[in-house]
mmCIF file of C-alpha atoms and ligand atoms in Angstrom:
data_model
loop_
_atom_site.group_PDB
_atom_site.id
_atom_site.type_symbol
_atom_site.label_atom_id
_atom_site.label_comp_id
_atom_site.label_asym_id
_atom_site.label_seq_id
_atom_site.Cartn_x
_atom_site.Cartn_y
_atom_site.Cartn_z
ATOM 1 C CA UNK A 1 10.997 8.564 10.840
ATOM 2 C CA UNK A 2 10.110 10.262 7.714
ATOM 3 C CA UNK A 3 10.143 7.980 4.108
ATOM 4 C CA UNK A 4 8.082 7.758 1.291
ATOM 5 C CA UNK A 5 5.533 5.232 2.173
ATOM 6 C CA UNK A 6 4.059 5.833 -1.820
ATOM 7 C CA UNK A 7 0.241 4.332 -2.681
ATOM 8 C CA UNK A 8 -0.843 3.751 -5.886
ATOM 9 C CA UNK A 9 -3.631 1.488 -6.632
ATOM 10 C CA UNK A 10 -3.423 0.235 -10.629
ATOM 11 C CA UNK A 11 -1.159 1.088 -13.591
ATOM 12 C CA UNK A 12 -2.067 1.093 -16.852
ATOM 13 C CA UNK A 13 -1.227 2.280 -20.451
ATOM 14 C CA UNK A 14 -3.740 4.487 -20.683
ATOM 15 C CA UNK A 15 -5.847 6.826 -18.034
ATOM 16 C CA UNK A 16 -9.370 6.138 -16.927
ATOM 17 C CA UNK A 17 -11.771 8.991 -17.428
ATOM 18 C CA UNK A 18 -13.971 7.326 -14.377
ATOM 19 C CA UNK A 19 -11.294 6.500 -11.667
ATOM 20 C CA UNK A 20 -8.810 8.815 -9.874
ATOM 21 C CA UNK A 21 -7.167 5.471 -8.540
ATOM 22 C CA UNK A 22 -4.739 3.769 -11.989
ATOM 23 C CA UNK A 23 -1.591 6.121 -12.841
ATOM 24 C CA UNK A 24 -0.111 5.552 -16.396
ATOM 25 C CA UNK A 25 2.624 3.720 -17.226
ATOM 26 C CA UNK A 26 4.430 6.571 -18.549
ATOM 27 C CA UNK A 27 4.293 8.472 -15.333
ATOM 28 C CA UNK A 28 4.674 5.903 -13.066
ATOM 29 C CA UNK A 29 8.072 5.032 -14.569
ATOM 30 C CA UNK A 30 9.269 8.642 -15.007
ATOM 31 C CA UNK A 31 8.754 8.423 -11.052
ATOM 32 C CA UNK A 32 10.671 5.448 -10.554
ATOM 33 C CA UNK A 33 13.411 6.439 -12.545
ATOM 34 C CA UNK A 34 13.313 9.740 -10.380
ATOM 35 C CA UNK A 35 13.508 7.388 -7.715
ATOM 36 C CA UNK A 36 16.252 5.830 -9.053
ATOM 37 C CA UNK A 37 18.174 8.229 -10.028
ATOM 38 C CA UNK A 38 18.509 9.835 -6.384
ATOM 39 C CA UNK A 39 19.609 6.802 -5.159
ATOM 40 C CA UNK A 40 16.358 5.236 -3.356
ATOM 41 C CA UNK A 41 16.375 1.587 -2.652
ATOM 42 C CA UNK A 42 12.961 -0.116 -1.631
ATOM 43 C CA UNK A 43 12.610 -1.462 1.246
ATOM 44 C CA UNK A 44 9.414 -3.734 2.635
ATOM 45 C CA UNK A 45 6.415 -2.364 5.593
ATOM 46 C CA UNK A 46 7.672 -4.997 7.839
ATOM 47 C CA UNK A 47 11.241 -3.656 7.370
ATOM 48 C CA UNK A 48 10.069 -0.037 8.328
ATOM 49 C CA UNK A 49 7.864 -1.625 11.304
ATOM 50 C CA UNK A 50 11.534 -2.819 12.588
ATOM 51 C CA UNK A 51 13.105 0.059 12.018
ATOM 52 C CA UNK A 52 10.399 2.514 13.373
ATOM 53 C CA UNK A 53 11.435 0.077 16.713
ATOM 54 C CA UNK A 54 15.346 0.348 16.620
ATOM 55 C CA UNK A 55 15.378 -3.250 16.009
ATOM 56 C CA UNK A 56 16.988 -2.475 12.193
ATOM 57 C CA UNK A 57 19.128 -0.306 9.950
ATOM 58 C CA UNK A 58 17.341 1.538 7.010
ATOM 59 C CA UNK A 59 19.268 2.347 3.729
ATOM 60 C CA UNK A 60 19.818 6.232 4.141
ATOM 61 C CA UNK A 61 17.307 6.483 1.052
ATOM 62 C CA UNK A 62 14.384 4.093 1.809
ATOM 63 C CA UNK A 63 10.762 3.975 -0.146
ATOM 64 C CA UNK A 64 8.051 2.104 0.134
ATOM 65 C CA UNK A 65 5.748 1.328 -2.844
ATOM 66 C CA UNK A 66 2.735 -0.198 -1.961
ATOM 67 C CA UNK A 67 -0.544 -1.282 -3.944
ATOM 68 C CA UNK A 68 -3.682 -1.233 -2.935
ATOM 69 C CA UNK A 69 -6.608 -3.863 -4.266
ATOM 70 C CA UNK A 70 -3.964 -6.509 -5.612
ATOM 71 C CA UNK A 71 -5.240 -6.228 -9.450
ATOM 72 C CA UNK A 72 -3.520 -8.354 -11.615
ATOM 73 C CA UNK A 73 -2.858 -6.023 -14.262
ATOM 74 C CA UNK A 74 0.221 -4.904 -12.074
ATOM 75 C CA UNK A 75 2.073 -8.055 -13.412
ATOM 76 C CA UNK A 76 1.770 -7.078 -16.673
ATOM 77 C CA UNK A 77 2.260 -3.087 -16.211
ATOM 78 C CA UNK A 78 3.991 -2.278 -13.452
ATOM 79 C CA UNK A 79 6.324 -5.677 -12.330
ATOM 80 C CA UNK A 80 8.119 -4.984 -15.237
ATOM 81 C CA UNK A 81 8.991 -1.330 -14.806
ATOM 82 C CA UNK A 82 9.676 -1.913 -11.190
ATOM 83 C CA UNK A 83 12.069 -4.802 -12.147
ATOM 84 C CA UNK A 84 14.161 -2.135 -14.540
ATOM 85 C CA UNK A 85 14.840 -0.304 -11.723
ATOM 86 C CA UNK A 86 15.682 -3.464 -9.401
ATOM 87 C CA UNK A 87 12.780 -2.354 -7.350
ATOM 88 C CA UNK A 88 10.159 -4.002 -5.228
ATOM 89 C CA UNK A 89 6.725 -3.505 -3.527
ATOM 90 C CA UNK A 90 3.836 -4.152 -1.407
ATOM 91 C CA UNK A 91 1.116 -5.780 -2.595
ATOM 92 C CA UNK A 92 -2.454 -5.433 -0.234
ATOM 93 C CA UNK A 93 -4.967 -8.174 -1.377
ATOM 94 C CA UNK A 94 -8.438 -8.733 -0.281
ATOM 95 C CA UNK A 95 -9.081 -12.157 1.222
ATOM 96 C CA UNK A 96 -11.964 -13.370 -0.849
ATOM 97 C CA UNK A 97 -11.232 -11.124 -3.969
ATOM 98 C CA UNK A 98 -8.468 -13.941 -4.704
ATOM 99 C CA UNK A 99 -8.623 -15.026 -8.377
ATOM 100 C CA UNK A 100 -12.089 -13.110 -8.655
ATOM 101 C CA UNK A 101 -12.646 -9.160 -8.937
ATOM 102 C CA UNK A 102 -13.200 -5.997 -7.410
ATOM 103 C CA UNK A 103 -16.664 -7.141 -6.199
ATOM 104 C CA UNK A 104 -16.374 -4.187 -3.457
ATOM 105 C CA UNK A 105 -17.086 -1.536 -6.464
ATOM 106 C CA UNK A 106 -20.009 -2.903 -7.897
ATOM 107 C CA UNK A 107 -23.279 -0.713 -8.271
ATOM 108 C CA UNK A 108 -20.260 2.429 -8.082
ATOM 109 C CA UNK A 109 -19.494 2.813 -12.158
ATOM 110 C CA UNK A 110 -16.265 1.308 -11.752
ATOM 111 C CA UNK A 111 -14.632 -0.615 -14.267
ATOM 112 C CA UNK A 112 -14.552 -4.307 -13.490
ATOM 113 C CA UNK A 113 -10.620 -5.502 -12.808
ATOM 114 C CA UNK A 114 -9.460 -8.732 -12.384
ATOM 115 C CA UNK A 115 -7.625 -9.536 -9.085
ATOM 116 C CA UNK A 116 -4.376 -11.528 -8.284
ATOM 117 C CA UNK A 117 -4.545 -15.390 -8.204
ATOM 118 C CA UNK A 118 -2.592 -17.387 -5.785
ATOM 119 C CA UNK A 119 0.055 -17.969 -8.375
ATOM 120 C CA UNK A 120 0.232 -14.490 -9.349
ATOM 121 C CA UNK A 121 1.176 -13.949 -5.960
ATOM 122 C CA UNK A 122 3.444 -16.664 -5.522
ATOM 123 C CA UNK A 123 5.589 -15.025 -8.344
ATOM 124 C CA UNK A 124 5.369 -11.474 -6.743
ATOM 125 C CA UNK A 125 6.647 -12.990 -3.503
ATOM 126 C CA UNK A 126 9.271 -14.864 -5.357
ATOM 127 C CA UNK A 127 10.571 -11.386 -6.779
ATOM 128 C CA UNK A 128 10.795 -10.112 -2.880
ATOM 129 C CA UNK A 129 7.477 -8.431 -2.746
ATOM 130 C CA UNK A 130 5.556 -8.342 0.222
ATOM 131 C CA UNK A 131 2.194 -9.442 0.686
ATOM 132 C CA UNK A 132 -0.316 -7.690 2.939
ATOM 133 C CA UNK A 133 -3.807 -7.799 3.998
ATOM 134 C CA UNK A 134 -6.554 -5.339 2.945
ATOM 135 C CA UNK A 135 -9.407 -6.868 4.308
ATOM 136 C CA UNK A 136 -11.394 -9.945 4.032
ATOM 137 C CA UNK A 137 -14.020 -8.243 1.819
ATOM 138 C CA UNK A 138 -12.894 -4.733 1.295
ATOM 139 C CA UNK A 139 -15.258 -3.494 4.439
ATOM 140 C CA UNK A 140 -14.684 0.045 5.923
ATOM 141 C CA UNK A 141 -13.549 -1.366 9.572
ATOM 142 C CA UNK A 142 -14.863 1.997 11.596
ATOM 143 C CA UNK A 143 -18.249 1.307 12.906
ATOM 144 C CA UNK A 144 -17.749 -2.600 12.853
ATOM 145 C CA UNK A 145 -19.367 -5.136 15.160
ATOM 146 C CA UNK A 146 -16.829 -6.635 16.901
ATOM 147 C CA UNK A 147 -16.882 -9.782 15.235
ATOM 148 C CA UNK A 148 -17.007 -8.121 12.009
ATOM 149 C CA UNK A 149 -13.998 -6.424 12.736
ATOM 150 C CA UNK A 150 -12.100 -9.801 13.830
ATOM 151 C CA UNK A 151 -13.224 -11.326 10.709
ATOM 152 C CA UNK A 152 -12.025 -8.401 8.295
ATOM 153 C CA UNK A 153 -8.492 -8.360 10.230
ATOM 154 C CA UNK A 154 -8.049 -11.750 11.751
ATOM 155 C CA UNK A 155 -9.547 -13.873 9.326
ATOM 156 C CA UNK A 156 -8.186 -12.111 6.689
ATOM 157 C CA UNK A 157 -4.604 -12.926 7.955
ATOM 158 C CA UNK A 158 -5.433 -16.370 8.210
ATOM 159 C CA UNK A 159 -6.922 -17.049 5.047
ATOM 160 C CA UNK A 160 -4.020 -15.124 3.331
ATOM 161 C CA UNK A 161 -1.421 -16.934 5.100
ATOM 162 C CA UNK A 162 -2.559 -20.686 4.803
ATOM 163 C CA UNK A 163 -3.791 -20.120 0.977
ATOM 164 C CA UNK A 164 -0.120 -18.569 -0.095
ATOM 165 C CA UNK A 165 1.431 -20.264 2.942
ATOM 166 C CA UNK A 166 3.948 -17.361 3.785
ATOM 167 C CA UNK A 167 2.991 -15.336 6.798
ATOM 168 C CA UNK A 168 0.968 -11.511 6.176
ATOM 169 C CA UNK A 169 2.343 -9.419 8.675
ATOM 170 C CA UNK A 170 1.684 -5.885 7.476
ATOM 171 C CA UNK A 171 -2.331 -4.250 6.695
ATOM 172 C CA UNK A 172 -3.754 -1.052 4.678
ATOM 173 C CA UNK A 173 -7.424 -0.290 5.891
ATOM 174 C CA UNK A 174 -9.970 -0.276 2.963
ATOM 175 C CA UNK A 175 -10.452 3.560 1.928
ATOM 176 C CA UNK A 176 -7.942 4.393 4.255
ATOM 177 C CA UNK A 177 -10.335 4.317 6.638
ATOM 178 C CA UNK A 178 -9.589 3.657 10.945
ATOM 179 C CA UNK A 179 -10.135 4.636 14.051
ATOM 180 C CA UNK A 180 -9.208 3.279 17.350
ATOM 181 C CA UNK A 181 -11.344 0.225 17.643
ATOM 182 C CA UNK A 182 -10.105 -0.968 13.901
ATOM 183 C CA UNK A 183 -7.179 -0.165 14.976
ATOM 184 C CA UNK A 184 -6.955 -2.460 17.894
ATOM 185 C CA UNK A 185 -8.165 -5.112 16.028
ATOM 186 C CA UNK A 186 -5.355 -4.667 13.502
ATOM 187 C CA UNK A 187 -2.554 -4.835 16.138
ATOM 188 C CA UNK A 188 -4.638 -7.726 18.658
ATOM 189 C CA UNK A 189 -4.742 -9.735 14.878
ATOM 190 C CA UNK A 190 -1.064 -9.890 15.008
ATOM 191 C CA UNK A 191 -0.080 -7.355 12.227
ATOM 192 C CA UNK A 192 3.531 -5.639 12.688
ATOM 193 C CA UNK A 193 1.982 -2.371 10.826
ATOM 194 C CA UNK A 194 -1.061 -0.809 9.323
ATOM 195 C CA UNK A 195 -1.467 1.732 6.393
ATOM 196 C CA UNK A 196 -3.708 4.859 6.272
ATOM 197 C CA UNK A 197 -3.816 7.798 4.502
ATOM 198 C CA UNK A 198 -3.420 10.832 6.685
ATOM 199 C CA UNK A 199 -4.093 10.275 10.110
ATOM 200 C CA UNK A 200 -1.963 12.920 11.153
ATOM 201 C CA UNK A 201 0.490 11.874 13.036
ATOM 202 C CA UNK A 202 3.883 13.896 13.886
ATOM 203 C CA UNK A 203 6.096 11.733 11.325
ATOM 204 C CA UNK A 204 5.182 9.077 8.901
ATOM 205 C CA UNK A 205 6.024 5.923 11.451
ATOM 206 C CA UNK A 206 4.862 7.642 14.652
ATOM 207 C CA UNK A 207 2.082 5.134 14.880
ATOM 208 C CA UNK A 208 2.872 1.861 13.225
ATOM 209 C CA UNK A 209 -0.812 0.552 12.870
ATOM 210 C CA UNK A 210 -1.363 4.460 11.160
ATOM 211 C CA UNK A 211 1.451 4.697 8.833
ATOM 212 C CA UNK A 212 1.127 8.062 6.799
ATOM 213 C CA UNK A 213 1.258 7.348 3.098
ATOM 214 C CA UNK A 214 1.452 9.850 -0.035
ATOM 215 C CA UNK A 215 -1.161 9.399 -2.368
ATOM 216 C CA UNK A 216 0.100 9.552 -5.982
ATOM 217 C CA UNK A 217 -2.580 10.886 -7.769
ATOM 218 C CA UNK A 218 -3.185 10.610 -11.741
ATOM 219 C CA UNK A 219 -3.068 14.053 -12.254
ATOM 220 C CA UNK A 220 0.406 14.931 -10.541
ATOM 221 C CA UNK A 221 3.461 15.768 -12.460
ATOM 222 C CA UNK A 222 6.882 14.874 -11.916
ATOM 223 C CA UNK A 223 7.115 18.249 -10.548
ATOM 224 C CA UNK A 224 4.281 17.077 -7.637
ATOM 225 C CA UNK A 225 5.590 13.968 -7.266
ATOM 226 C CA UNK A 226 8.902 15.044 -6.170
ATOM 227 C CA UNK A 227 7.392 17.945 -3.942
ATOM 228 C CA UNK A 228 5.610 15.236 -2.181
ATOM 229 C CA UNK A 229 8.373 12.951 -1.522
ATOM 230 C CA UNK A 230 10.348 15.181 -0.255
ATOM 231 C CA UNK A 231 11.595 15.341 3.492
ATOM 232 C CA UNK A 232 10.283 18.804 4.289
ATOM 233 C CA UNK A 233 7.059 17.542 2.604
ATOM 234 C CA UNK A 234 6.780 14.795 4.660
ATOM 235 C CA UNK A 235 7.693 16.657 7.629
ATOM 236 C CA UNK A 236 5.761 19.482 6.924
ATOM 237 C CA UNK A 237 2.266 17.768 6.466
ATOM 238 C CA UNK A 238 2.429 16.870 9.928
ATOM 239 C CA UNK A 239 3.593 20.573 10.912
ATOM 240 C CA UNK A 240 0.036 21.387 9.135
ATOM 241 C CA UNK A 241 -2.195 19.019 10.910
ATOM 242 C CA UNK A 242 -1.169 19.792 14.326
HETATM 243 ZN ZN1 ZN B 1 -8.836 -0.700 -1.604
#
């Protein structure tokens, strides 16, 4: 199947000169209202992980909006524009970044963000959002030890679920980065699904533990946004990788 599986990682007011990673508030609702306007519902990961395996109906216009990081800025910025449209998304936290910060970008220049609490969370999930795992620390999982990689997926899962005490069933790898072995982790941890990137697959659910997502960057218009949306977009990005 091909949908919009859209990442974005903050949204905020204004730019940041530094990061290629927060969208502004202005653009991010002109896309949801583009969204909106064309009739797109959200729908959750777990919801496309059933789908992907005939075990459940999509709406004929299905997106997924997903987050990456969990900062808590989202409440504040992009809840609210999301709840205009009578939209919801996918949240990916970090297991020990809970009530603390992006730890994982210190020494890099970044800008320091605070990350969701507990009860932040407990409010997102009360709105319908979905809560996923994004690590325990915010490791890249290829080239793991093996117990490295159970702790970043497995314990991750298990932390997540007895601290918000809903089950995490869906994953995004840290920097979008996998390969087989992370992979396997991912699906022997008991996740339904797994976000990357690009991994090049022949539609955007072929591989449920690789689901392609589009990267909406700062810099894209309305114009690009739409483009990459699009079903011959989606389609045609795996045309190009074959
Ligand atoms: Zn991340």
């Amino acid at each position: 199947m091909n949908l919009p599986i859209l990442m974005y990682h903050s949204v905020k007011p204004q730019a940041s000169a530094h990061n290629d990673l927060t969208v502004t508030t202005a653009a991010f609702q002109a896309q949801l209202q583009y969204l909106n306007k064309r009739g797109f519902q959200t729908v959750t990961l777990a919801h496309v992980a059933k789908a992907a395996q005939g075990r459940a109906r999509l709406p004929r216009r299905s997106v997924v909006i997903t987050f990456d990081d969990g900062y808590a800025a989202l409440l504040e910025y992009a809840k609210p524009l999301l709840d205009l449209m009578g939209f919801t998304a996918t949240v990916f936290v970090v297991g020990q970044a809970l009530g603390r910060h992006n730890f994982w970008d210190e020494g890099k220049g970044l800008a320091r963000e605070q990350c969701m609490t507990r009860s932040h969370l407990a409010e997102l999930q009360g709105a319908g959002w979905e809560i996923g795992a994004h690590g325990l620390t915010h490791a890249s999982l290829p080239g793991l030890a093996a117990g490295d990689l159970r702790r970043e997926t497995e314990e991750a899962k298990h932390l997540l679920e007895t601290e918000l005490e809903t089950r995490v069933e869906v994953f995004s790898y840290p920097y979008g980065a996998w390969d087989a072995a992370a992979r396997e982790a991912v699906r022997q941890a008991g996740y339904v699904a797994a976000c990357a990137i690009s991994p090049g697959t022949r539609s955007v659910t072929a591989d449920p533990w690789a689901l392609r997502r589009v990267y909406v960057k700062p810099t894209d218009s309305l114009g690009d946004f739409a483009r990459k949306i699009s079903g011959w977009y989606l389609a045609f990005r795996a045309w190009k990788r074959r």
